[in-house]
Amino acid sequence: MSEKTVTKDNFKEEVLDSEVPVIVDFWAEWCVPCKMIHPILDEVSQEYDGKLKVVKVDVDQEGELASDYNVISIPTLLLFKDGIVVNQQVGAGSQESIKNLFKDYV
């Protein structure tokens, strides 16, 4: 797994200051749809290594961070570019829908 778990302590460094676009996967261990998209995100992370970063935020551990970005349903994928949310997807999606999330930014 090449996805990295981020917390409020390293969010700025890993996401906001990233030189490449970042998909932030807001998820929880108990969330079945989150687990369904996990293999897709892993594949995307490997396929776009160096061009796109995929990180995970556990909403049970990082509720404040989830709240800061108005995450009310999981999975929620937020795409950050230059420290700004430029696209989002709420709910599990296909590989195609996830790739559509970032295709205009890599």
mmCIF file with all atom_site columns, C-alpha atoms in Angstrom:
data_model
loop_
_atom_site.group_PDB
_atom_site.id
_atom_site.type_symbol
_atom_site.label_atom_id
_atom_site.label_alt_id
_atom_site.label_comp_id
_atom_site.label_asym_id
_atom_site.label_entity_id
_atom_site.label_seq_id
_atom_site.pdbx_PDB_ins_code
_atom_site.Cartn_x
_atom_site.Cartn_y
_atom_site.Cartn_z
_atom_site.occupancy
_atom_site.B_iso_or_equiv
_atom_site.pdbx_formal_charge
_atom_site.auth_seq_id
_atom_site.auth_comp_id
_atom_site.auth_asym_id
_atom_site.auth_atom_id
_atom_site.pdbx_PDB_model_num
ATOM 1   C CA . MET A 1 1   ? 0.000   0.000  0.000   1.00 0.00 ? 1   MET A CA 1
ATOM 2   C CA . SER A 1 2   ? 1.530   3.281  -1.065  1.00 0.00 ? 2   SER A CA 1
ATOM 3   C CA . GLU A 1 3   ? -1.170  5.447  0.458   1.00 0.00 ? 3   GLU A CA 1
ATOM 4   C CA . LYS A 1 4   ? -0.084  7.410  3.490   1.00 0.00 ? 4   LYS A CA 1
ATOM 5   C CA . THR A 1 5   ? -2.148  8.135  6.592   1.00 0.00 ? 5   THR A CA 1
ATOM 6   C CA . VAL A 1 6   ? -2.180  11.798 7.515   1.00 0.00 ? 6   VAL A CA 1
ATOM 7   C CA . THR A 1 7   ? -3.215  13.548 10.707  1.00 0.00 ? 7   THR A CA 1
ATOM 8   C CA . LYS A 1 8   ? -3.712  17.168 11.680  1.00 0.00 ? 8   LYS A CA 1
ATOM 9   C CA . ASP A 1 9   ? -0.012  17.177 12.621  1.00 0.00 ? 9   ASP A CA 1
ATOM 10  C CA . ASN A 1 10  ? 1.279   16.405 9.111   1.00 0.00 ? 10  ASN A CA 1
ATOM 11  C CA . PHE A 1 11  ? -1.689  17.514 6.950   1.00 0.00 ? 11  PHE A CA 1
ATOM 12  C CA . LYS A 1 12  ? -0.087  20.827 5.991   1.00 0.00 ? 12  LYS A CA 1
ATOM 13  C CA . GLU A 1 13  ? 3.177   19.190 4.962   1.00 0.00 ? 13  GLU A CA 1
ATOM 14  C CA . GLU A 1 14  ? 1.653   16.196 3.142   1.00 0.00 ? 14  GLU A CA 1
ATOM 15  C CA . VAL A 1 15  ? -1.366  17.874 1.525   1.00 0.00 ? 15  VAL A CA 1
ATOM 16  C CA . LEU A 1 16  ? -1.386  21.660 1.566   1.00 0.00 ? 16  LEU A CA 1
ATOM 17  C CA . ASP A 1 17  ? 2.317   22.055 0.730   1.00 0.00 ? 17  ASP A CA 1
ATOM 18  C CA . SER A 1 18  ? 2.478   19.157 -1.752  1.00 0.00 ? 18  SER A CA 1
ATOM 19  C CA . GLU A 1 19  ? 4.045   19.888 -5.130  1.00 0.00 ? 19  GLU A CA 1
ATOM 20  C CA . VAL A 1 20  ? 1.710   17.380 -6.816  1.00 0.00 ? 20  VAL A CA 1
ATOM 21  C CA . PRO A 1 21  ? -2.087  17.095 -6.574  1.00 0.00 ? 21  PRO A CA 1
ATOM 22  C CA . VAL A 1 22  ? -3.306  15.082 -3.569  1.00 0.00 ? 22  VAL A CA 1
ATOM 23  C CA . ILE A 1 23  ? -6.393  12.907 -3.182  1.00 0.00 ? 23  ILE A CA 1
ATOM 24  C CA . VAL A 1 24  ? -7.399  12.881 0.469   1.00 0.00 ? 24  VAL A CA 1
ATOM 25  C CA . ASP A 1 25  ? -9.534  9.862  1.314   1.00 0.00 ? 25  ASP A CA 1
ATOM 26  C CA . PHE A 1 26  ? -11.663 10.565 4.391   1.00 0.00 ? 26  PHE A CA 1
ATOM 27  C CA . TRP A 1 27  ? -12.592 7.094  5.637   1.00 0.00 ? 27  TRP A CA 1
ATOM 28  C CA . ALA A 1 28  ? -13.159 4.878  8.703   1.00 0.00 ? 28  ALA A CA 1
ATOM 29  C CA . GLU A 1 29  ? -12.314 1.253  9.473   1.00 0.00 ? 29  GLU A CA 1
ATOM 30  C CA . TRP A 1 30  ? -16.002 0.308  9.874   1.00 0.00 ? 30  TRP A CA 1
ATOM 31  C CA . CYS A 1 31  ? -17.040 1.871  6.541   1.00 0.00 ? 31  CYS A CA 1
ATOM 32  C CA . VAL A 1 32  ? -17.778 -0.846 3.956   1.00 0.00 ? 32  VAL A CA 1
ATOM 33  C CA . PRO A 1 33  ? -17.889 1.524  0.925   1.00 0.00 ? 33  PRO A CA 1
ATOM 34  C CA . CYS A 1 34  ? -14.513 2.904  2.079   1.00 0.00 ? 34  CYS A CA 1
ATOM 35  C CA . LYS A 1 35  ? -13.075 -0.596 1.954   1.00 0.00 ? 35  LYS A CA 1
ATOM 36  C CA . MET A 1 36  ? -14.610 -1.124 -1.496  1.00 0.00 ? 36  MET A CA 1
ATOM 37  C CA . ILE A 1 37  ? -12.653 1.767  -3.035  1.00 0.00 ? 37  ILE A CA 1
ATOM 38  C CA . HIS A 1 38  ? -9.426  0.966  -1.185  1.00 0.00 ? 38  HIS A CA 1
ATOM 39  C CA . PRO A 1 39  ? -8.021  -1.273 -3.994  1.00 0.00 ? 39  PRO A CA 1
ATOM 40  C CA . ILE A 1 40  ? -8.872  1.379  -6.597  1.00 0.00 ? 40  ILE A CA 1
ATOM 41  C CA . LEU A 1 41  ? -7.073  4.081  -4.628  1.00 0.00 ? 41  LEU A CA 1
ATOM 42  C CA . ASP A 1 42  ? -4.097  1.787  -4.131  1.00 0.00 ? 42  ASP A CA 1
ATOM 43  C CA . GLU A 1 43  ? -3.912  1.158  -7.883  1.00 0.00 ? 43  GLU A CA 1
ATOM 44  C CA . VAL A 1 44  ? -4.262  4.872  -8.680  1.00 0.00 ? 44  VAL A CA 1
ATOM 45  C CA . SER A 1 45  ? -1.553  5.688  -6.143  1.00 0.00 ? 45  SER A CA 1
ATOM 46  C CA . GLN A 1 46  ? 0.856   3.281  -7.819  1.00 0.00 ? 46  GLN A CA 1
ATOM 47  C CA . GLU A 1 47  ? -0.078  4.172  -11.393 1.00 0.00 ? 47  GLU A CA 1
ATOM 48  C CA . TYR A 1 48  ? 0.333   7.918  -10.857 1.00 0.00 ? 48  TYR A CA 1
ATOM 49  C CA . ASP A 1 49  ? 3.301   7.752  -8.485  1.00 0.00 ? 49  ASP A CA 1
ATOM 50  C CA . GLY A 1 50  ? 5.240   11.010 -8.706  1.00 0.00 ? 50  GLY A CA 1
ATOM 51  C CA . LYS A 1 51  ? 2.343   12.821 -10.420 1.00 0.00 ? 51  LYS A CA 1
ATOM 52  C CA . LEU A 1 52  ? -0.369  12.391 -7.783  1.00 0.00 ? 52  LEU A CA 1
ATOM 53  C CA . LYS A 1 53  ? -0.367  11.549 -4.097  1.00 0.00 ? 53  LYS A CA 1
ATOM 54  C CA . VAL A 1 54  ? -3.097  9.561  -2.307  1.00 0.00 ? 54  VAL A CA 1
ATOM 55  C CA . VAL A 1 55  ? -3.419  9.968  1.451   1.00 0.00 ? 55  VAL A CA 1
ATOM 56  C CA . LYS A 1 56  ? -5.953  8.754  4.004   1.00 0.00 ? 56  LYS A CA 1
ATOM 57  C CA . VAL A 1 57  ? -7.587  10.528 6.937   1.00 0.00 ? 57  VAL A CA 1
ATOM 58  C CA . ASP A 1 58  ? -9.331  8.318  9.503   1.00 0.00 ? 58  ASP A CA 1
ATOM 59  C CA . VAL A 1 59  ? -12.381 10.367 10.512  1.00 0.00 ? 59  VAL A CA 1
ATOM 60  C CA . ASP A 1 60  ? -12.656 8.522  13.835  1.00 0.00 ? 60  ASP A CA 1
ATOM 61  C CA . GLN A 1 61  ? -9.134  9.628  14.764  1.00 0.00 ? 61  GLN A CA 1
ATOM 62  C CA . GLU A 1 62  ? -9.177  13.010 13.016  1.00 0.00 ? 62  GLU A CA 1
ATOM 63  C CA . GLY A 1 63  ? -12.719 14.295 13.504  1.00 0.00 ? 63  GLY A CA 1
ATOM 64  C CA . GLU A 1 64  ? -11.571 17.901 13.704  1.00 0.00 ? 64  GLU A CA 1
ATOM 65  C CA . LEU A 1 65  ? -9.803  17.643 10.356  1.00 0.00 ? 65  LEU A CA 1
ATOM 66  C CA . ALA A 1 66  ? -12.888 16.068 8.788   1.00 0.00 ? 66  ALA A CA 1
ATOM 67  C CA . SER A 1 67  ? -15.001 18.854 10.247  1.00 0.00 ? 67  SER A CA 1
ATOM 68  C CA . ASP A 1 68  ? -12.628 21.510 8.886   1.00 0.00 ? 68  ASP A CA 1
ATOM 69  C CA . TYR A 1 69  ? -13.404 20.222 5.369   1.00 0.00 ? 69  TYR A CA 1
ATOM 70  C CA . ASN A 1 70  ? -17.152 19.684 5.975   1.00 0.00 ? 70  ASN A CA 1
ATOM 71  C CA . VAL A 1 71  ? -16.925 15.910 5.601   1.00 0.00 ? 71  VAL A CA 1
ATOM 72  C CA . ILE A 1 72  ? -20.317 14.607 6.687   1.00 0.00 ? 72  ILE A CA 1
ATOM 73  C CA . SER A 1 73  ? -20.440 11.347 4.744   1.00 0.00 ? 73  SER A CA 1
ATOM 74  C CA . ILE A 1 74  ? -17.734 8.815  4.003   1.00 0.00 ? 74  ILE A CA 1
ATOM 75  C CA . PRO A 1 75  ? -15.989 7.934  1.907   1.00 0.00 ? 75  PRO A CA 1
ATOM 76  C CA . THR A 1 76  ? -15.292 11.472 0.786   1.00 0.00 ? 76  THR A CA 1
ATOM 77  C CA . LEU A 1 77  ? -12.446 12.091 -1.625  1.00 0.00 ? 77  LEU A CA 1
ATOM 78  C CA . LEU A 1 78  ? -11.103 15.630 -1.825  1.00 0.00 ? 78  LEU A CA 1
ATOM 79  C CA . LEU A 1 79  ? -8.617  16.624 -4.500  1.00 0.00 ? 79  LEU A CA 1
ATOM 80  C CA . PHE A 1 80  ? -6.160  19.303 -3.426  1.00 0.00 ? 80  PHE A CA 1
ATOM 81  C CA . LYS A 1 81  ? -3.977  21.239 -5.851  1.00 0.00 ? 81  LYS A CA 1
ATOM 82  C CA . ASP A 1 82  ? -1.696  23.976 -4.571  1.00 0.00 ? 82  ASP A CA 1
ATOM 83  C CA . GLY A 1 83  ? -3.306  23.675 -1.145  1.00 0.00 ? 83  GLY A CA 1
ATOM 84  C CA . ILE A 1 84  ? -6.862  24.247 -2.394  1.00 0.00 ? 84  ILE A CA 1
ATOM 85  C CA . VAL A 1 85  ? -9.742  21.780 -2.800  1.00 0.00 ? 85  VAL A CA 1
ATOM 86  C CA . VAL A 1 86  ? -10.378 21.707 -6.557  1.00 0.00 ? 86  VAL A CA 1
ATOM 87  C CA . ASN A 1 87  ? -12.658 18.666 -6.822  1.00 0.00 ? 87  ASN A CA 1
ATOM 88  C CA . GLN A 1 88  ? -14.502 16.164 -4.654  1.00 0.00 ? 88  GLN A CA 1
ATOM 89  C CA . GLN A 1 89  ? -16.422 12.919 -4.692  1.00 0.00 ? 89  GLN A CA 1
ATOM 90  C CA . VAL A 1 90  ? -18.734 11.727 -1.951  1.00 0.00 ? 90  VAL A CA 1
ATOM 91  C CA . GLY A 1 91  ? -19.490 8.016  -1.770  1.00 0.00 ? 91  GLY A CA 1
ATOM 92  C CA . ALA A 1 92  ? -17.841 4.999  -3.301  1.00 0.00 ? 92  ALA A CA 1
ATOM 93  C CA . GLY A 1 93  ? -17.228 5.193  -7.006  1.00 0.00 ? 93  GLY A CA 1
ATOM 94  C CA . SER A 1 94  ? -15.789 3.241  -9.864  1.00 0.00 ? 94  SER A CA 1
ATOM 95  C CA . GLN A 1 95  ? -12.197 3.450  -11.002 1.00 0.00 ? 95  GLN A CA 1
ATOM 96  C CA . GLU A 1 96  ? -13.391 5.656  -13.853 1.00 0.00 ? 96  GLU A CA 1
ATOM 97  C CA . SER A 1 97  ? -15.185 8.096  -11.546 1.00 0.00 ? 97  SER A CA 1
ATOM 98  C CA . ILE A 1 98  ? -12.141 8.318  -9.282  1.00 0.00 ? 98  ILE A CA 1
ATOM 99  C CA . LYS A 1 99  ? -9.826  8.952  -12.236 1.00 0.00 ? 99  LYS A CA 1
ATOM 100 C CA . ASN A 1 100 ? -12.255 11.617 -13.482 1.00 0.00 ? 100 ASN A CA 1
ATOM 101 C CA . LEU A 1 101 ? -11.768 13.337 -10.142 1.00 0.00 ? 101 LEU A CA 1
ATOM 102 C CA . PHE A 1 102 ? -8.159  14.227 -10.966 1.00 0.00 ? 102 PHE A CA 1
ATOM 103 C CA . LYS A 1 103 ? -7.754  13.771 -14.741 1.00 0.00 ? 103 LYS A CA 1
ATOM 104 C CA . ASP A 1 104 ? -7.689  17.523 -15.435 1.00 0.00 ? 104 ASP A CA 1
ATOM 105 C CA . TYR A 1 105 ? -5.017  18.154 -12.783 1.00 0.00 ? 105 TYR A CA 1
ATOM 106 C CA . VAL A 1 106 ? -2.199  15.656 -13.478 1.00 0.00 ? 106 VAL A CA 1
#
